[in-house]
Coordinates of C-alpha atoms in Angstrom, one line a residue:
Chain A
M105 CA 0.0 0.0 0.0
H106 CA 1.2 3.5 -0.9
R107 CA 0.7 6.6 1.2
S108 CA 0.5 10.1 -0.2
C109 CA -0.1 13.7 0.7
P110 CA -3.8 14.4 0.3
G111 CA -3.1 18.1 -0.6
Y112 CA -5.3 21.0 0.3
V113 CA -8.9 19.9 0.5
D114 CA -10.0 21.0 3.9
E115 CA -10.2 24.6 5.2
P116 CA -8.4 26.8 5.7
F117 CA -6.0 25.3 3.2
A118 CA -8.5 25.0 0.3
S119 CA -8.9 28.8 0.5
L120 CA -5.2 29.4 0.9
V121 CA -4.2 27.6 -2.2
A122 CA -7.1 29.3 -4.1
D123 CA -5.9 32.8 -3.1
Y124 CA -2.1 32.8 -3.3
P125 CA -0.2 36.0 -4.4
G126 CA 1.5 36.3 -7.7
V127 CA 3.6 39.0 -9.4
E128 CA 1.7 41.8 -7.6
A129 CA 3.5 40.6 -4.4
Y130 CA 6.5 38.7 -5.8
S131 CA 8.5 40.6 -8.4
P132 CA 9.7 38.3 -11.3
A133 CA 13.1 40.1 -11.0
D134 CA 13.6 38.7 -7.6
F135 CA 11.5 35.5 -7.5
R136 CA 11.1 32.6 -10.0
V137 CA 7.3 33.3 -10.1
E138 CA 7.1 31.4 -13.4
W139 CA 7.6 28.0 -11.6
G140 CA 4.5 28.5 -9.5
P141 CA 4.1 28.6 -5.7
V142 CA 5.1 25.7 -3.6
F143 CA 3.1 25.7 -0.3
H144 CA 4.2 23.2 2.3
R145 CA 5.3 19.7 3.2
G146 CA 3.9 17.5 6.0
R147 CA 0.8 17.2 8.1
L148 CA -2.1 19.6 8.0
D149 CA -4.5 17.4 9.9
G150 CA -3.6 18.3 13.5
S151 CA -0.9 15.7 14.0
A152 CA 2.1 18.0 13.5
R153 CA 4.3 18.4 16.6
V154 CA 6.9 20.7 15.1
L155 CA 6.7 23.5 12.6
V156 CA 9.8 23.8 10.4
I157 CA 10.2 27.1 8.6
G158 CA 12.5 27.0 5.6
Q159 CA 13.3 29.7 3.1
D160 CA 12.2 29.1 -0.5
P161 CA 11.7 26.2 -2.9
A162 CA 14.5 25.2 -5.2
A163 CA 14.6 22.9 -8.3
H164 CA 13.5 19.6 -6.7
E165 CA 10.6 21.4 -5.1
A166 CA 9.4 23.0 -8.4
I167 CA 8.9 19.5 -9.7
S168 CA 7.7 17.6 -6.7
R169 CA 5.4 20.5 -5.6
R170 CA 6.3 20.1 -1.9
I171 CA 9.0 22.1 0.0
L172 CA 12.3 20.9 1.5
V173 CA 12.5 17.7 -0.7
G174 CA 16.1 18.0 -2.0
E175 CA 19.3 17.7 0.0
A176 CA 18.3 20.5 2.4
G177 CA 15.1 18.6 3.1
Q178 CA 16.9 15.3 3.7
R179 CA 19.1 17.0 6.2
V180 CA 16.1 18.5 8.0
Q181 CA 14.4 15.1 7.9
G182 CA 17.5 13.7 9.6
L183 CA 17.3 16.4 12.3
L184 CA 13.6 15.5 12.9
A185 CA 14.6 11.8 13.1
R186 CA 17.1 12.6 15.9
L187 CA 14.1 14.2 17.7
G188 CA 12.1 11.0 17.3
L189 CA 9.8 12.4 14.6
T190 CA 9.1 10.3 11.6
H191 CA 6.1 12.1 10.1
S192 CA 4.4 14.4 12.7
Y193 CA 5.6 17.8 11.5
V194 CA 4.6 20.5 9.1
M195 CA 6.9 22.7 7.0
L196 CA 6.4 26.1 5.5
N197 CA 8.7 28.5 3.7
V198 CA 9.4 32.2 4.1
Y199 CA 8.7 32.6 0.4
L200 CA 6.2 30.8 -1.9
Y201 CA 8.5 31.2 -4.9
S202 CA 12.1 30.4 -5.5
V203 CA 14.4 33.4 -4.7
F204 CA 16.4 34.6 -7.7
G205 CA 19.7 35.8 -6.3
Q206 CA 20.5 35.4 -2.7
A207 CA 20.3 39.1 -1.8
A208 CA 16.7 39.3 -3.0
G209 CA 15.8 37.0 -0.2
Y210 CA 16.8 39.6 2.4
R211 CA 15.1 42.5 0.6
H212 CA 11.5 41.1 0.8
V213 CA 11.1 39.4 4.1
K214 CA 8.9 42.2 5.4
D215 CA 7.0 43.1 2.2
P216 CA 3.4 43.6 3.4
E217 CA 1.7 41.5 0.7
I218 CA 4.2 38.6 1.2
V219 CA 3.9 38.9 5.0
E220 CA 0.1 39.0 5.0
Y221 CA -0.2 35.7 3.1
R222 CA 2.6 34.0 5.1
H223 CA 0.8 35.0 8.3
R224 CA -2.4 33.3 7.1
W225 CA -0.4 30.0 6.8
L226 CA 1.4 30.5 10.1
D227 CA -2.0 31.3 11.7
A228 CA -3.4 28.1 10.2
V229 CA -0.6 25.8 11.5
L230 CA 0.0 27.6 14.9
L231 CA -3.4 29.0 15.9
D232 CA -6.1 27.0 14.2
P233 CA -7.5 24.7 16.9
E234 CA -7.9 21.7 14.5
V235 CA -4.5 22.0 12.9
S236 CA -2.1 23.3 15.5
P237 CA -2.9 21.8 19.0
N238 CA 0.1 19.5 19.1
V239 CA 2.8 21.9 17.9
T240 CA 5.2 22.6 20.7
A241 CA 8.3 23.8 18.9
V242 CA 9.4 25.8 15.8
I243 CA 12.6 25.1 14.0
A244 CA 13.6 28.1 11.9
L245 CA 16.1 27.3 9.3
G246 CA 18.4 30.2 8.8
T247 CA 18.2 34.0 9.4
L248 CA 15.2 34.7 7.1
A249 CA 13.1 32.0 8.7
K250 CA 13.9 33.4 12.2
R251 CA 13.0 36.9 11.1
A252 CA 9.8 35.7 9.5
F253 CA 8.8 34.0 12.7
G254 CA 9.7 37.1 14.7
V255 CA 7.5 39.3 12.4
W256 CA 4.6 37.0 13.0
E257 CA 5.2 36.8 16.7
G258 CA 5.4 40.6 17.0
S259 CA 2.3 41.3 14.9
S260 CA -0.5 40.7 17.4
P261 CA -1.0 39.8 21.1
E262 CA -2.6 36.5 20.2
R263 CA 0.3 35.5 18.1
A264 CA 2.8 36.6 20.8
A265 CA 0.9 34.6 23.4
R266 CA 1.0 31.5 21.2
A267 CA 4.7 32.0 20.4
A268 CA 5.4 32.2 24.1
T269 CA 4.2 28.6 24.4
L270 CA 6.5 27.3 21.7
H271 CA 10.2 26.4 21.9
L272 CA 12.0 28.3 19.1
A273 CA 15.1 26.7 17.7
A274 CA 16.7 29.1 15.3
V275 CA 19.3 26.9 13.6
R276 CA 21.7 27.4 10.7
H277 CA 20.0 26.8 7.3
P278 CA 20.6 23.2 6.2
T279 CA 22.8 24.4 3.3
Y280 CA 24.5 27.1 5.4
A281 CA 27.8 25.3 5.1
E282 CA 27.9 25.4 1.3
G283 CA 26.7 29.0 1.1
S284 CA 29.0 30.3 3.7
A285 CA 32.0 28.5 2.1
R286 CA 31.2 30.1 -1.2
A287 CA 30.7 33.5 0.2
S288 CA 33.6 33.6 2.6
G289 CA 36.3 31.5 1.0
Q290 CA 36.5 29.3 4.1
P291 CA 37.0 25.6 3.5
L292 CA 33.7 23.7 3.2
E293 CA 34.9 21.3 5.9
D294 CA 35.2 24.2 8.4
T295 CA 31.8 25.6 7.6
T296 CA 30.2 22.2 7.7
A297 CA 31.7 21.5 11.1
A298 CA 30.4 24.9 12.3
Q299 CA 26.9 24.1 11.0
L300 CA 26.8 20.7 12.6
A301 CA 28.1 22.1 15.9
D302 CA 25.2 24.6 15.7
W303 CA 22.6 21.8 15.1
S304 CA 24.1 19.7 17.8
G305 CA 23.9 22.6 20.3
H306 CA 20.1 22.8 19.7
L307 CA 19.4 19.1 20.2
P308 CA 19.0 19.0 24.0
A309 CA 16.5 21.8 24.2
L310 CA 14.6 20.6 21.2
G311 CA 14.5 17.1 22.6
A312 CA 13.0 18.5 25.8
A313 CA 10.4 20.5 23.9
V314 CA 9.1 17.9 21.5
V315 CA 7.0 14.8 22.2
P316 CA 8.6 12.1 20.1
E317 CA 6.8 9.5 18.1
V318 CA 9.6 7.0 18.4
T319 CA 12.7 6.8 20.6
P320 CA 14.8 9.9 20.0
N321 CA 18.5 9.8 19.4
L322 CA 19.9 13.1 20.5
R323 CA 23.6 12.3 20.0
P324 CA 25.5 15.2 18.5
Y325 CA 26.5 15.4 14.9
G326 CA 30.1 14.7 13.9
E327 CA 32.3 17.1 12.1
T328 CA 31.0 16.1 8.7
W329 CA 27.7 14.7 7.3
T330 CA 27.4 10.9 7.5
E331 CA 25.0 8.8 5.6
Q332 CA 22.9 8.4 8.8
D333 CA 22.4 12.1 9.1
L334 CA 20.3 12.4 5.9
V335 CA 16.9 10.7 5.9
A336 CA 14.7 10.2 2.8
I337 CA 11.4 12.0 2.5
P338 CA 8.5 9.9 3.7
E339 CA 6.2 8.7 0.9
Q340 CA 3.2 10.3 2.6
D341 CA 4.8 13.7 2.1
L342 CA 4.5 13.8 -1.7
P343 CA 1.4 13.7 -4.0
A344 CA -0.1 10.3 -5.1
G345 CA 2.0 8.5 -7.7
S346 CA 5.2 10.5 -7.2
P347 CA 8.2 8.4 -8.2
S348 CA 10.1 7.0 -5.2
W349 CA 13.4 8.6 -6.3
W350 CA 11.8 12.0 -5.8
R351 CA 12.1 11.3 -2.1
A352 CA 15.6 9.8 -2.1
V353 CA 19.0 11.3 -1.3
D354 CA 20.5 11.3 -4.8
S355 CA 19.9 14.6 -6.6
W356 CA 17.5 14.4 -9.5
A357 CA 16.6 18.0 -10.6
V358 CA 19.0 20.7 -11.7
R359 CA 18.6 24.1 -13.4
E360 CA 20.5 23.9 -16.6
G361 CA 21.2 26.1 -19.6
P362 CA 23.9 27.6 -21.7
D363 CA 23.3 31.1 -20.3
A364 CA 21.5 32.8 -17.4
Q365 CA 18.3 33.2 -19.5
E366 CA 18.0 29.6 -20.5
K367 CA 19.1 28.3 -17.1
R368 CA 16.3 30.2 -15.4
A369 CA 13.9 28.7 -18.0
S370 CA 15.0 25.0 -17.6
I371 CA 15.0 22.2 -15.0
R372 CA 16.4 18.8 -16.1
V373 CA 14.8 15.9 -14.2
T374 CA 17.0 12.8 -14.3
V375 CA 16.3 9.4 -12.8
P376 CA 19.3 8.7 -10.6
K377 CA 21.5 5.8 -11.7
G378 CA 20.4 3.7 -8.7
A379 CA 16.8 4.0 -9.7
R380 CA 17.1 3.0 -13.3
S381 CA 15.3 -0.3 -13.0
W382 CA 14.9 -1.0 -16.7
P383 CA 17.0 -3.3 -18.8
T384 CA 20.0 -1.4 -20.1
L385 CA 19.2 0.1 -23.5
Chain B
M191 CA -8.9 33.1 -7.2
H192 CA -7.2 30.0 -8.5
R193 CA -8.9 26.6 -9.0
S194 CA -7.1 23.3 -8.7
C195 CA -7.6 19.6 -8.8
P196 CA -8.3 18.3 -5.2
G197 CA -6.7 14.9 -6.0
Y198 CA -7.8 11.6 -4.5
V199 CA -9.2 12.3 -1.0
D200 CA -12.6 10.6 -1.3
E201 CA -13.3 6.9 -1.8
P202 CA -13.0 4.9 -3.9
F203 CA -10.1 7.1 -5.2
A204 CA -8.1 7.3 -1.9
S205 CA -7.9 3.5 -1.9
L206 CA -7.1 3.3 -5.7
V207 CA -4.1 5.6 -5.4
A208 CA -2.9 3.7 -2.3
D209 CA -3.0 0.4 -4.1
Y210 CA -1.7 0.8 -7.6
P211 CA 0.3 -1.9 -9.4
G212 CA 4.0 -1.6 -10.0
V213 CA 6.6 -3.7 -11.7
E214 CA 4.8 -6.9 -10.8
A215 CA 2.1 -5.9 -13.4
Y216 CA 4.0 -3.4 -15.6
S217 CA 7.4 -4.7 -16.9
P218 CA 10.1 -2.0 -16.9
A219 CA 11.1 -3.3 -20.3
D220 CA 7.8 -2.2 -21.8
F221 CA 6.7 0.6 -19.5
R222 CA 8.5 3.6 -18.0
V223 CA 7.5 2.5 -14.4
E224 CA 10.3 4.6 -13.0
W225 CA 8.3 7.8 -13.7
G226 CA 5.4 6.7 -11.5
P227 CA 1.8 6.1 -12.3
V228 CA -0.4 9.0 -13.6
F229 CA -4.0 8.3 -12.7
H230 CA -6.5 10.6 -14.3
R231 CA -7.6 14.2 -15.2
G232 CA -10.9 15.8 -14.6
R233 CA -13.9 15.5 -12.3
L234 CA -14.3 12.7 -9.8
D235 CA -17.1 14.4 -7.9
G236 CA -20.1 13.2 -9.9
S237 CA -20.2 16.1 -12.3
A238 CA -18.5 14.3 -15.3
R239 CA -20.7 13.9 -18.3
V240 CA -18.2 12.2 -20.6
L241 CA -15.5 9.6 -20.0
V242 CA -12.4 10.0 -22.2
I243 CA -10.1 7.0 -22.4
G244 CA -6.6 7.7 -23.5
Q245 CA -3.6 5.5 -23.9
D246 CA -0.7 6.3 -21.6
P247 CA 1.1 9.3 -20.0
A248 CA 3.9 11.0 -21.9
A249 CA 6.6 13.5 -20.8
H250 CA 4.3 16.4 -19.9
E251 CA 2.1 14.1 -17.9
A252 CA 5.1 12.7 -15.9
I253 CA 5.7 16.2 -14.6
S254 CA 2.2 17.6 -14.2
R255 CA 0.9 14.3 -12.7
R256 CA -2.3 14.4 -14.7
I257 CA -3.1 12.7 -18.0
L258 CA -3.7 14.2 -21.4
V259 CA -2.0 17.5 -20.7
G260 CA 0.4 17.9 -23.6
E261 CA -0.6 18.5 -27.3
A262 CA -2.8 15.3 -27.4
G263 CA -4.7 16.6 -24.4
Q264 CA -5.2 20.0 -25.9
R265 CA -6.7 18.4 -29.0
V266 CA -9.0 16.4 -26.8
Q267 CA -9.9 19.5 -24.9
G268 CA -10.8 21.2 -28.2
L269 CA -13.0 18.2 -29.1
L270 CA -14.8 18.5 -25.7
A271 CA -15.2 22.2 -26.3
R272 CA -17.0 21.5 -29.6
L273 CA -19.4 19.3 -27.6
G274 CA -20.1 22.2 -25.2
L275 CA -18.1 20.8 -22.3
T276 CA -15.7 23.1 -20.5
H277 CA -14.9 21.0 -17.4
S278 CA -17.5 18.3 -16.9
Y279 CA -15.5 15.3 -18.0
V280 CA -13.2 12.7 -16.6
M281 CA -10.2 11.0 -18.3
L282 CA -8.5 7.7 -17.7
N283 CA -5.8 5.9 -19.6
V284 CA -5.4 2.3 -20.7
Y285 CA -2.1 2.2 -18.9
L286 CA -0.9 3.9 -15.7
Y287 CA 2.7 4.1 -16.9
S288 CA 4.2 5.5 -20.1
V289 CA 4.6 2.8 -22.8
F290 CA 8.2 2.2 -23.9
G291 CA 8.0 1.4 -27.6
Q292 CA 4.7 1.5 -29.4
A293 CA 4.5 -2.3 -29.9
A294 CA 4.5 -2.8 -26.2
G295 CA 1.2 -1.0 -25.9
Y296 CA -0.5 -3.7 -28.0
R297 CA 1.0 -6.6 -26.1
H298 CA -0.3 -5.8 -22.6
V299 CA -3.8 -4.5 -23.1
K300 CA -5.4 -7.7 -21.7
D301 CA -2.8 -8.6 -19.0
P302 CA -4.9 -9.7 -16.1
E303 CA -3.2 -7.5 -13.4
I304 CA -3.3 -4.4 -15.6
V305 CA -6.9 -5.1 -16.5
E306 CA -8.0 -5.8 -12.9
Y307 CA -6.8 -2.4 -11.7
R308 CA -8.1 -0.5 -14.8
H309 CA -11.5 -2.1 -14.1
R310 CA -11.5 -0.7 -10.6
W311 CA -11.1 2.8 -12.1
L312 CA -13.7 2.2 -14.8
D313 CA -16.1 0.8 -12.3
A314 CA -15.6 4.0 -10.2
V315 CA -16.3 6.4 -13.0
L316 CA -19.0 4.4 -14.7
L317 CA -20.8 2.5 -12.0
D318 CA -20.3 4.2 -8.6
P319 CA -23.6 6.0 -7.9
E320 CA -21.8 9.1 -6.5
V321 CA -19.3 9.5 -9.3
S322 CA -20.9 8.3 -12.5
P323 CA -24.5 9.3 -12.7
N324 CA -24.1 12.0 -15.3
V325 CA -21.9 10.2 -17.7
T326 CA -23.7 9.5 -20.9
A327 CA -20.9 9.0 -23.4
V328 CA -17.4 7.5 -23.7
I329 CA -14.8 8.8 -26.1
A330 CA -12.2 6.1 -26.7
L331 CA -9.0 7.6 -28.2
G332 CA -7.4 5.1 -30.5
T333 CA -7.5 1.3 -30.9
L334 CA -6.2 0.4 -27.4
A335 CA -8.7 2.6 -25.6
K336 CA -11.5 1.0 -27.6
R337 CA -10.2 -2.5 -26.8
A338 CA -9.8 -1.6 -23.1
F339 CA -13.4 -0.4 -23.0
G340 CA -14.6 -3.5 -24.8
V341 CA -12.8 -5.8 -22.3
W342 CA -14.5 -3.9 -19.4
E343 CA -17.9 -4.1 -21.2
G344 CA -17.6 -7.8 -21.8
S345 CA -16.4 -8.8 -18.3
S346 CA -19.7 -8.8 -16.4
P347 CA -23.5 -8.4 -17.0
E348 CA -23.5 -5.3 -14.8
R349 CA -20.8 -3.6 -16.9
A350 CA -22.4 -4.7 -20.1
A351 CA -25.7 -3.2 -18.9
R352 CA -24.1 0.1 -18.1
A353 CA -22.2 0.2 -21.4
A354 CA -25.5 -0.3 -23.2
T355 CA -26.7 3.0 -21.7
L356 CA -23.6 4.9 -23.0
H357 CA -22.8 6.3 -26.4
L358 CA -19.3 5.0 -27.4
A359 CA -17.3 7.2 -29.8
A360 CA -14.2 5.2 -30.8
V361 CA -12.2 8.0 -32.5
R362 CA -8.7 8.1 -33.9
H363 CA -6.1 8.8 -31.2
P364 CA -5.3 12.6 -31.0
T365 CA -1.8 12.0 -32.4
Y366 CA -2.8 9.4 -34.9
A367 CA -1.8 11.6 -37.7
E368 CA 1.8 11.9 -36.6
G369 CA 2.1 8.2 -35.8
S370 CA 0.5 7.1 -38.9
A371 CA 2.6 9.4 -41.1
R372 CA 5.8 8.1 -39.4
A373 CA 4.8 4.5 -39.8
S374 CA 3.4 4.5 -43.3
G375 CA 5.4 7.2 -45.0
Q376 CA 2.2 9.0 -46.0
P377 CA 2.4 12.8 -45.9
L378 CA 1.4 14.3 -42.5
E379 CA -1.1 16.5 -44.3
D380 CA -2.9 13.5 -45.5
T381 CA -3.0 11.6 -42.2
T382 CA -4.0 14.8 -40.4
A383 CA -6.9 15.3 -42.9
A384 CA -8.0 11.7 -42.4
Q385 CA -7.9 12.1 -38.6
L386 CA -9.9 15.3 -38.6
A387 CA -12.4 13.8 -41.0
D388 CA -12.8 10.9 -38.5
W389 CA -13.3 13.3 -35.6
S390 CA -15.8 15.3 -37.6
G391 CA -17.7 12.2 -38.4
H392 CA -18.2 11.5 -34.7
L393 CA -19.4 14.9 -33.8
P394 CA -23.2 14.6 -34.6
A395 CA -23.8 11.5 -32.6
L396 CA -21.6 12.7 -29.8
G397 CA -23.5 16.0 -29.8
A398 CA -26.8 14.1 -29.5
A399 CA -25.5 11.9 -26.7
V400 CA -24.0 14.6 -24.4
V401 CA -25.7 17.2 -22.3
P402 CA -23.6 20.3 -22.9
E403 CA -22.6 22.9 -20.3
V404 CA -22.4 25.7 -22.8
T405 CA -23.6 26.1 -26.4
P406 CA -22.0 23.4 -28.5
N407 CA -20.4 24.1 -31.8
L408 CA -20.5 20.9 -33.8
R409 CA -19.0 22.3 -37.0
P410 CA -16.7 19.8 -38.7
Y411 CA -12.9 20.2 -38.5
G412 CA -11.1 21.5 -41.5
E413 CA -8.3 19.6 -43.3
T414 CA -5.6 20.7 -40.9
W415 CA -5.5 21.8 -37.2
T416 CA -6.3 25.5 -36.6
E417 CA -5.6 27.5 -33.4
Q418 CA -9.2 27.2 -32.4
D419 CA -9.1 23.4 -32.5
L420 CA -6.7 23.2 -29.6
V421 CA -7.9 24.4 -26.2
A422 CA -5.8 24.9 -23.0
I423 CA -6.2 22.6 -20.1
P424 CA -8.4 24.2 -17.4
E425 CA -6.7 25.4 -14.2
Q426 CA -8.9 23.2 -12.1
D427 CA -7.5 20.0 -13.8
L428 CA -4.0 20.4 -12.4
P429 CA -2.8 20.3 -8.8
A430 CA -2.7 23.5 -6.7
G431 CA 0.1 25.8 -7.6
S432 CA 0.9 24.3 -11.0
P433 CA 2.5 26.9 -13.3
S434 CA 0.0 28.3 -15.9
W435 CA 2.3 27.3 -18.8
W436 CA 1.8 23.6 -17.8
R437 CA -1.7 24.0 -19.2
A438 CA -0.9 25.9 -22.3
V439 CA -0.4 24.8 -25.9
D440 CA 3.3 25.4 -26.2
S441 CA 5.4 22.3 -25.5
W442 CA 7.4 22.4 -22.2
A443 CA 8.6 18.9 -21.5
V444 CA 10.8 16.7 -23.6
R445 CA 12.7 13.5 -23.1
E446 CA 16.3 14.3 -23.9
G447 CA 19.6 12.6 -23.8
P448 CA 22.7 11.6 -25.9
D449 CA 21.6 8.0 -26.1
A450 CA 18.6 5.7 -25.5
Q451 CA 19.6 5.1 -21.9
E452 CA 20.0 8.7 -20.9
K453 CA 16.9 9.7 -22.9
R454 CA 14.8 7.3 -20.9
A455 CA 16.3 8.8 -17.7
S456 CA 15.7 12.5 -18.5
I457 CA 12.9 15.0 -19.0
R458 CA 13.8 18.6 -19.6
V459 CA 11.2 21.0 -18.4
T460 CA 11.5 24.4 -20.1
V461 CA 9.4 27.5 -19.6
P462 CA 8.1 28.4 -23.1
K463 CA 9.3 31.7 -24.5
G464 CA 5.9 33.3 -24.2
A465 CA 5.8 32.6 -20.5
R466 CA 9.1 34.0 -19.5
S467 CA 7.8 37.0 -17.6
W468 CA 11.1 38.0 -16.0
P469 CA 13.4 40.8 -17.1
T470 CA 15.8 39.5 -19.7
L471 CA 19.0 38.2 -18.1

């Protein structure tokens, strides 16, 4: 039997996916609006125990239509596994659309039309009595996610009161190490070790704040990623019929083109070698 | 406001997408099982007035996760428009997975495990009292679809009785002209004219059998496709957040690779030039 994400049938989600902002809120100069909005990943049925806030969807997410599916998502899934969570979480992003150019991400985090719609989602997963009752912690991935949560928290007494009941873990973004090494010239090993030390430091308090589904394993990360630190996306997180390799660790979607114009226009989807189950051609 | 396909939440569809056959029924030598099953397009809520039976999903369908979305789908959408149908239809395929090699399609149409699951879907859309009551006609696209419907019709008295209430239009497959020209060496203009004459010939009886939503226009097709003959896929047929160009006439997905092995493994998704709304890079 296969499990799958049922999508957005119930309220308030049916209305949210009917009423998403487009170019009037998200400038095509700064966001890849042309690939469509990607809304969430995980449970919208009241079973979520943790809210994860990411940044924006990338290439894998533009195809699978769920957020945090690529390598960043697998790292987060591994963090949740350490906390004893296998599927009782919900994930939202700061932005509905993929950021075009890193700096653009910082410019728009407080744009009123972007904030207003983001707050409707945050209200749904943190305040709606049928969706949010079991959420006890928020994991904000990176600076923008932390700021977005802060904007929500500071925007009304009701939101502030709810935030006061939640443990906030503002951790390094799951691909902080790569971004930081590129930007600073530091060796990737060093930025990776720094990121993993940051994640390790958050484990004890997160472990105390979250009711696990299975026995947690709060051992700290090492100095580099190991195979055990990345966990595949559960089948029930993707739409019905999604290929199994869309959930696996091997990369399968890449923006590709001979120049910037064509690269923005193209995503190549490739079955990873390990998933090529057909007779060799 | 945006409309979208709500997916497979209600029964019998929730069970159907949980229980689809894989490689035990569909050989990877003959079907692109690795791209996952694609189940349907259109209404599963009882509002469908016509069942369209297609053959198998192709590249556009592997990405959009709904059937008959590419050019074949746009031609069918145009045929439905002539009948006065804008969204009250449901579409199923003979095969859940993309056929690898045209001959393979003919070999497996009566395979018991493929038939058994296909019949569960046909029963749902033709016999289930909550899903099927308004369906008065079946449009079978091509030989395989006609045979698949015949197998269903002949498999039980209940199914035969239901089939007897339906008008069956067994029309040429929407890309018959291209396939026939390739196979026979006839000019594409001739095979196109033959296909359009075939479709035109079915219009009067179909028009009489279908209750239209809007005023039908049963005028015959010309000798070649015109712009008016192709109609874009309605927004409500694709999952929430799907880019608008996934529904438009311009091609946007192609299998691509330097050899047969890599071509089977890859689909390039490209935003059509007319949908590149960003400032030139």
